[in-house]
Structure formats: structure tokens, C-alpha cells
Tab-separated table of C-alpha atoms in Angstrom:
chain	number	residue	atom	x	y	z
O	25	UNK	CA	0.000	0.000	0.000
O	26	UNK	CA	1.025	3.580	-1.087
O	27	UNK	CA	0.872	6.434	1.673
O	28	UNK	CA	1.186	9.890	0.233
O	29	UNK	CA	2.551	12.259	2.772
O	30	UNK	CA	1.481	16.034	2.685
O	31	UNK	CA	3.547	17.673	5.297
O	32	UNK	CA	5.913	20.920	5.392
O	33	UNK	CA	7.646	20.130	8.609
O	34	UNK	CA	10.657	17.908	7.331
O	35	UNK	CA	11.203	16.684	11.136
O	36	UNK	CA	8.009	15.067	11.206
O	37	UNK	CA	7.622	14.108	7.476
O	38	UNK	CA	10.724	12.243	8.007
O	39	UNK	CA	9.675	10.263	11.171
O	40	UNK	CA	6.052	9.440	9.771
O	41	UNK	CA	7.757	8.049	6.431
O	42	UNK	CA	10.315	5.777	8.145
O	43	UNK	CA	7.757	4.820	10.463
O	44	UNK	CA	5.671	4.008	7.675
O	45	UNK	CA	8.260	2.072	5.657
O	46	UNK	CA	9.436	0.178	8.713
O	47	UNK	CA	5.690	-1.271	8.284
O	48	UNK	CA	6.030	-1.865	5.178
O	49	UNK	CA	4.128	0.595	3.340
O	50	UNK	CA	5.513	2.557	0.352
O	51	UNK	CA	5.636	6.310	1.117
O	52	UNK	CA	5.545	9.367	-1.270
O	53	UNK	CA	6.558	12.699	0.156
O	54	UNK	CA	4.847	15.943	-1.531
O	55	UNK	CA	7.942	18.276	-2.018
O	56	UNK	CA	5.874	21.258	-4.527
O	57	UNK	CA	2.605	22.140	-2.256
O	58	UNK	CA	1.151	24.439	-4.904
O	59	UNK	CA	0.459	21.060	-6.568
O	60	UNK	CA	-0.906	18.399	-4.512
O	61	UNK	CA	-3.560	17.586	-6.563
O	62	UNK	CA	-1.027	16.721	-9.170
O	63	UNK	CA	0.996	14.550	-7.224
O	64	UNK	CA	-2.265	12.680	-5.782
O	65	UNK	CA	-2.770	11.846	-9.590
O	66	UNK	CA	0.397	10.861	-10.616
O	67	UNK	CA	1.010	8.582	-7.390
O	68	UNK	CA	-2.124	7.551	-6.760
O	69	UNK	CA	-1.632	6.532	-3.293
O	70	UNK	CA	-4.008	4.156	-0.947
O	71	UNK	CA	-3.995	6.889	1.862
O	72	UNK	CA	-3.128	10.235	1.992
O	73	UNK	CA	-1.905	12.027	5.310
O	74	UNK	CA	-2.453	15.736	5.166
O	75	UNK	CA	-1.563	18.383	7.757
O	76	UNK	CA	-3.430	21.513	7.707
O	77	UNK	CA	-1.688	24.481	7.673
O	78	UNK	CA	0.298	23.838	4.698
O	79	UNK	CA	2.457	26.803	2.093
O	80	UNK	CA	0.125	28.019	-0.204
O	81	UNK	CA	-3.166	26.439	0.099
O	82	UNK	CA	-4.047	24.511	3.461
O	83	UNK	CA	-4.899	21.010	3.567
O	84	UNK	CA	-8.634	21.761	3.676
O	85	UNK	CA	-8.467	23.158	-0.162
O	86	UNK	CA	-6.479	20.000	-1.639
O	87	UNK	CA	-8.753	17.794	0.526
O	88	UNK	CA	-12.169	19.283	-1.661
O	89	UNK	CA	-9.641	18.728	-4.459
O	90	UNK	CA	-8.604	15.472	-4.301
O	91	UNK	CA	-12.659	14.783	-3.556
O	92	UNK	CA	-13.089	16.389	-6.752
O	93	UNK	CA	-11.796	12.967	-8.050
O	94	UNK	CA	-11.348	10.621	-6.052
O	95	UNK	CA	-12.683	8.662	-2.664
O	96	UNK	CA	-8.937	7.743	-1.023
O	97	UNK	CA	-9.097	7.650	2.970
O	98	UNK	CA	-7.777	11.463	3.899
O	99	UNK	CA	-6.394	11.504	7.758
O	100	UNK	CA	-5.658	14.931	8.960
O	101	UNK	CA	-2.795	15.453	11.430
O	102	UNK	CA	-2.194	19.293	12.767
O	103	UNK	CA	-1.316	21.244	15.651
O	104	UNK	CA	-4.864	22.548	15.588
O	105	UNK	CA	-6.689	21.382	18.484
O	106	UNK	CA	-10.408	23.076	18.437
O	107	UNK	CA	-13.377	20.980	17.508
O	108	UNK	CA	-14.555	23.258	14.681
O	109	UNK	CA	-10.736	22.129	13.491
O	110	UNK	CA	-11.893	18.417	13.478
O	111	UNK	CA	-15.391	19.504	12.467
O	112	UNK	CA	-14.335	21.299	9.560
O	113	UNK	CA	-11.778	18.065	8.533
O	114	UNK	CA	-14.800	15.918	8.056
O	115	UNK	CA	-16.649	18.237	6.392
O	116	UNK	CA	-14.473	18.963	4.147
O	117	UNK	CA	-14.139	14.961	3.075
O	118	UNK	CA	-11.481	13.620	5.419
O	119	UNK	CA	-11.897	10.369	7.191
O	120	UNK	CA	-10.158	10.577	10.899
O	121	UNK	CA	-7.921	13.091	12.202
O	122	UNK	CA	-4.962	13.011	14.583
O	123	UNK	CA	-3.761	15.737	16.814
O	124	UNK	CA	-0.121	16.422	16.829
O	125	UNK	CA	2.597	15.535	18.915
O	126	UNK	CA	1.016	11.825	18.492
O	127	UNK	CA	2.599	8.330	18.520
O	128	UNK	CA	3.475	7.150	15.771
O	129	UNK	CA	2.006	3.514	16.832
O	130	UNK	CA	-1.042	5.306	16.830
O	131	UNK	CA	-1.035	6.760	13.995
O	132	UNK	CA	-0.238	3.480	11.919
O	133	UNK	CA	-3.134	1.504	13.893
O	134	UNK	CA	-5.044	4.645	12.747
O	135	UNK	CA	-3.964	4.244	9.043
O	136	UNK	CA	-4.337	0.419	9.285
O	137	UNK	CA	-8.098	0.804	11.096
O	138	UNK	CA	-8.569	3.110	7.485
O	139	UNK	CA	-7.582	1.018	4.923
O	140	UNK	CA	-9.086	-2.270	5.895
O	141	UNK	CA	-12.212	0.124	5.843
O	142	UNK	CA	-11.523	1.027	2.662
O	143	UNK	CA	-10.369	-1.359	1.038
O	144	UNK	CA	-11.646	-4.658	2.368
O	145	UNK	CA	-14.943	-3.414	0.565
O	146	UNK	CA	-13.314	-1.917	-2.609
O	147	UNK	CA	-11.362	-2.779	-5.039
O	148	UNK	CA	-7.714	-1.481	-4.688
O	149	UNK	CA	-7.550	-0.722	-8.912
O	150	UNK	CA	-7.189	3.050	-9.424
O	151	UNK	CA	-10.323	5.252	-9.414
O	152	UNK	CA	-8.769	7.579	-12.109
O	153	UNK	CA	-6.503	7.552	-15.151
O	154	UNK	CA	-4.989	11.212	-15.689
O	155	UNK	CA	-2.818	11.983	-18.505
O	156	UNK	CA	-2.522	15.798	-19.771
O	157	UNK	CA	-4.312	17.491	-17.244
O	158	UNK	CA	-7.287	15.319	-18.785
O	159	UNK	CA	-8.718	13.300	-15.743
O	160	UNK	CA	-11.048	10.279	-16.357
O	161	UNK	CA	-12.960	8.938	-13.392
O	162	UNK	CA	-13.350	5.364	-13.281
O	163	UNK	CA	-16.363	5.304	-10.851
O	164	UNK	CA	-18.225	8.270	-12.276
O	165	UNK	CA	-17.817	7.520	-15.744
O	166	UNK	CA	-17.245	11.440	-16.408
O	167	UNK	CA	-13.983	13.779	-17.788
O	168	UNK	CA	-12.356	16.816	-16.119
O	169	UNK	CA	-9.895	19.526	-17.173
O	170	UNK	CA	-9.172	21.886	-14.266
O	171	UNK	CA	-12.315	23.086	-13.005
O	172	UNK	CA	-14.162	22.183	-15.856
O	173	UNK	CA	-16.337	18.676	-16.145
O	174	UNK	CA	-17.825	16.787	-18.751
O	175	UNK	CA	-20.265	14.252	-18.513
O	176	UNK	CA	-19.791	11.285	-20.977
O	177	UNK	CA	-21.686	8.350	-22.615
O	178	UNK	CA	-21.171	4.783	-21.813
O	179	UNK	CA	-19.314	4.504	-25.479
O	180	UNK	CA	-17.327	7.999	-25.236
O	181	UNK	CA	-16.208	6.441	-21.681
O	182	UNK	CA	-14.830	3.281	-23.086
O	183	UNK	CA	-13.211	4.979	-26.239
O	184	UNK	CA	-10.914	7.495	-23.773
O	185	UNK	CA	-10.691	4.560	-21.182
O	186	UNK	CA	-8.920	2.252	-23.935
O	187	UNK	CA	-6.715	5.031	-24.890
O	188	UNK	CA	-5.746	6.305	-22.078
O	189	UNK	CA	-4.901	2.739	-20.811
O	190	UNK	CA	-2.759	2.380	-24.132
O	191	UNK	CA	-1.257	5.819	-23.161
O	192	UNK	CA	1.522	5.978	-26.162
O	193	UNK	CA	0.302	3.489	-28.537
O	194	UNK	CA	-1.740	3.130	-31.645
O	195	UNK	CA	-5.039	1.642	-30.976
O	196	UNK	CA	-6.783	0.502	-34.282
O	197	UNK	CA	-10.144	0.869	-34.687
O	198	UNK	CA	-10.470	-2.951	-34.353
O	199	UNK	CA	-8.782	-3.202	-31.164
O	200	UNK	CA	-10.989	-0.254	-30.190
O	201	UNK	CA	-14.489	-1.499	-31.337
O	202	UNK	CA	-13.479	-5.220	-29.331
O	203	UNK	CA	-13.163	-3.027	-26.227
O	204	UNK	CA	-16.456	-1.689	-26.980
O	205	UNK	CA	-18.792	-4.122	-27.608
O	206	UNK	CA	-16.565	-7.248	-26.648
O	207	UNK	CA	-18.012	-8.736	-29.577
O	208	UNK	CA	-17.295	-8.349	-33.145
O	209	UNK	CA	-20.078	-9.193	-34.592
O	210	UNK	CA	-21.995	-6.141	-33.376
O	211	UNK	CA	-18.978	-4.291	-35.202
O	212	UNK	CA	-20.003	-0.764	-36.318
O	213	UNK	CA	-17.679	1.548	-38.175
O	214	UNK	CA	-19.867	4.621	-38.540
O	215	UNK	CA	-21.054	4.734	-34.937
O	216	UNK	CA	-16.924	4.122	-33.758
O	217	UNK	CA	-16.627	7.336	-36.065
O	218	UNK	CA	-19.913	9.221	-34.601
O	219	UNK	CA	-18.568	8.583	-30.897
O	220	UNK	CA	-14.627	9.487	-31.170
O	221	UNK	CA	-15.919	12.531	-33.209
O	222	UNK	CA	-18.363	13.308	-30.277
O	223	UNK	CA	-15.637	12.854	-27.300
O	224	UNK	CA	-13.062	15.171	-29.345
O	225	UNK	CA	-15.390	17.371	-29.074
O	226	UNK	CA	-16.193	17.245	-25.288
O	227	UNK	CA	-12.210	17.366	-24.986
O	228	UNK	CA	-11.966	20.726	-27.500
O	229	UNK	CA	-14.613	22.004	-24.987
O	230	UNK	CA	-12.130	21.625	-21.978
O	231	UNK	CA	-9.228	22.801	-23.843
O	232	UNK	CA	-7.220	19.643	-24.971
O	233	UNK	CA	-8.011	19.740	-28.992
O	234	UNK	CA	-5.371	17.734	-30.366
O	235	UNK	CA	-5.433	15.028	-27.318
O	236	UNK	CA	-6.697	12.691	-29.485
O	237	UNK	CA	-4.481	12.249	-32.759
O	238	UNK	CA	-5.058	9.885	-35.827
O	239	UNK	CA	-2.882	8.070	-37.121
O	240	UNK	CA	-3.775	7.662	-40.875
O	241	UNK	CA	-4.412	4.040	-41.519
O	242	UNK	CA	-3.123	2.508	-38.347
O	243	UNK	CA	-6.407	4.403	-35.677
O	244	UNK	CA	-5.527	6.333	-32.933
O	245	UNK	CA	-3.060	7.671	-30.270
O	246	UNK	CA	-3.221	9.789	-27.192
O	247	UNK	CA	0.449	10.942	-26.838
């Protein structure tokens, strides 16, 4: 299991991550903290441990975020000690929260009490595929760029889904019509045609024209 780390003090960073790894989890540390929500994507951890007052934005504005797409177990750790503090952690999507100084013991039987929540009931794949800025949701079925959303069919879905799994390679439009219907014989050229023309739309919409390119002959390619 991957625990992403969001933390600014270095002292305690340090001792949560080789705490972590000494129980065998993999650790990610956020280094840029005007870009969490970047590094959430690109990791894709199992947990994410996020202090609160944070350079920048706090953790409270990359917890709504990260909510934005996905459902990962948030745990809070701060100085702040108020209820409105803890109050305002759950509301703003995290899961627990632990007041600093704390034990590290108790923060792993913490983490551990989380992810056999989680995950006992879930399945562990990712619950996004980002490439580009361009963020598919697994769960939701819909797109986002940014701020901006887009809702998709059940074909549009399964066209970027293919291609962004096959991130770097050509997909023909056999392979892609298989993925589709999982059948050949309910093989449709025109519709393929209709949808990818429909979803390049949606993604000229959010500002990524050219993220789908053709490849004359051969089908198609999301660099």
C-alpha cells in the first residue's frame, strides 16, 4: 500500500515516512505544495496524510480537491486542536484526524483501522486515469480539465478509457471497437466514427483539442 505524505515540517515528514516504511508501506513525500492535486494523480496513493496548515493552500483546499476525483481515505494530522478544526476536517471529506505531537504507533493503527475500511470493501484498482491534465474517473464515468467537467456516454467512456490505458500506442479501430462491444459481430464503423468525433469534441470544450491524434491508416493515439 502507497501512503502519500502532505507535510511541510521535514522533522516530522521524516519520522512518519520511516515509520511508515518500517511497516512496510511505500511512502511518497509531496515536495511542490502548490500542486498536490497533481501529485495525488500521478502517485495515486491508498492513503493520503495531510496536515493543515500547509504553504500556499491549506490542507482543507487540496482535501475538496482530491474529492473532486477521487474517494482515497484522507487523515488529517495538525497542531490545531479546536473541535470546529476536526469539524471542519470531516466536512471537508477527510476520514479521521490526529492531533499532533502523536505516537506514531497510533497513527499506523489509525492508518491500518482506514484502509481495511476502505479497502476490504473496494477494489484497490485506481479510481482515475490522468494523462494531460485530462482526468477520467473510473467510478463516475465522467472527464475533467481543471475546473471544468464533462459528462460522458457509456461509449465515449470506453473509447478514452482504452486510450488512455494504451497511453503511447496506436489503438486501431479494431482493437478499439473489441473493447467496446466485446463482440465483433456487433462491429459498427460509422457509430466508432460518430462517438470518437463526439468525445473530441467534449475534450476541445475543456481545452485539450489535439489530445486525441489519428494516425492515418493505423487508428488512434493519445500521446
Amino acid at each position: 500500500m502507497k501512503i502519500m505524505i502532505v507535510e511541510d515540517d521535514i522533522a516530522i515528514r521524516d519520522e512518519v515516512a520511516e515509520a511508515l516504511r518500517r511497516w512496510g508501506f511505500e511512502t511518497v513525500v509531496v515536495q511542490q505544495f502548490d500542486a498536490v492535486l497533481t501529485s495525488y494523480i500521478q502517485e495515486n496513493p491508498h492513503l493520503v496524510l495531510m496536515d493543515i496548515n500547509l504553504p500556499a493552500f491549506d490542507g482543507f483546499y487540496w482535501c475538496r480537491q482530491i474529492r473532486e476525483v477521487s474517494k482515497v481515505p484522507i487523515l488529517f494530522l495538525s497542531s490545531r486542536n479546536t473541535p470546529m478544526d476536526m469539524v471542519m476536517s470531516m466536512n471537508m471529506g477527510g476520514d479521521d484526524f490526529i492531533q499532533k505531537p502523536f505516537y506514531t504507533d497510533v497513527l499506523v493503527a489509525k492508518i491500518n483501522a482506514l484502509l481495511r475500511r476502505t479497502y476490504s470493501y473496494m477494489e484497490t484498482a485506481s479510481s482515475v486515469i490522468a494523462h494531460n491534465g485530462v482526468v477520467l474517473n473510473l467510478k463516475d464515468g465522467d472527464m475533467a480539465c481543471g475546473d471544468q467537467k464533462s459528462e460522458l456516454t457509456r461509449n465515449e467512456f470506453k473509447i478514452l478509457s482504452i486510450l488512455l490505458q494504451n497511453q503511447g500506442a496506436i489503438v486501431s479501430r479494431e482493437q478499439m471497437m473489441r473493447g467496446l462491444w466485446e463482440d465483433e459481430s456487433f462491429v459498427d464503423d460509422n457509430t466508432l466514427t460518430v462517438n470518437i468525433t463526439r468525445l473530441r469534441k467534449k475534450l476541445a470544450e475543456l481545452g485539450r483539442d489535439d489530445f486525441i491524434v489519428t494516425k492515418k491508416g493505423q487508428g488512434y493515439l493519445i500521446p
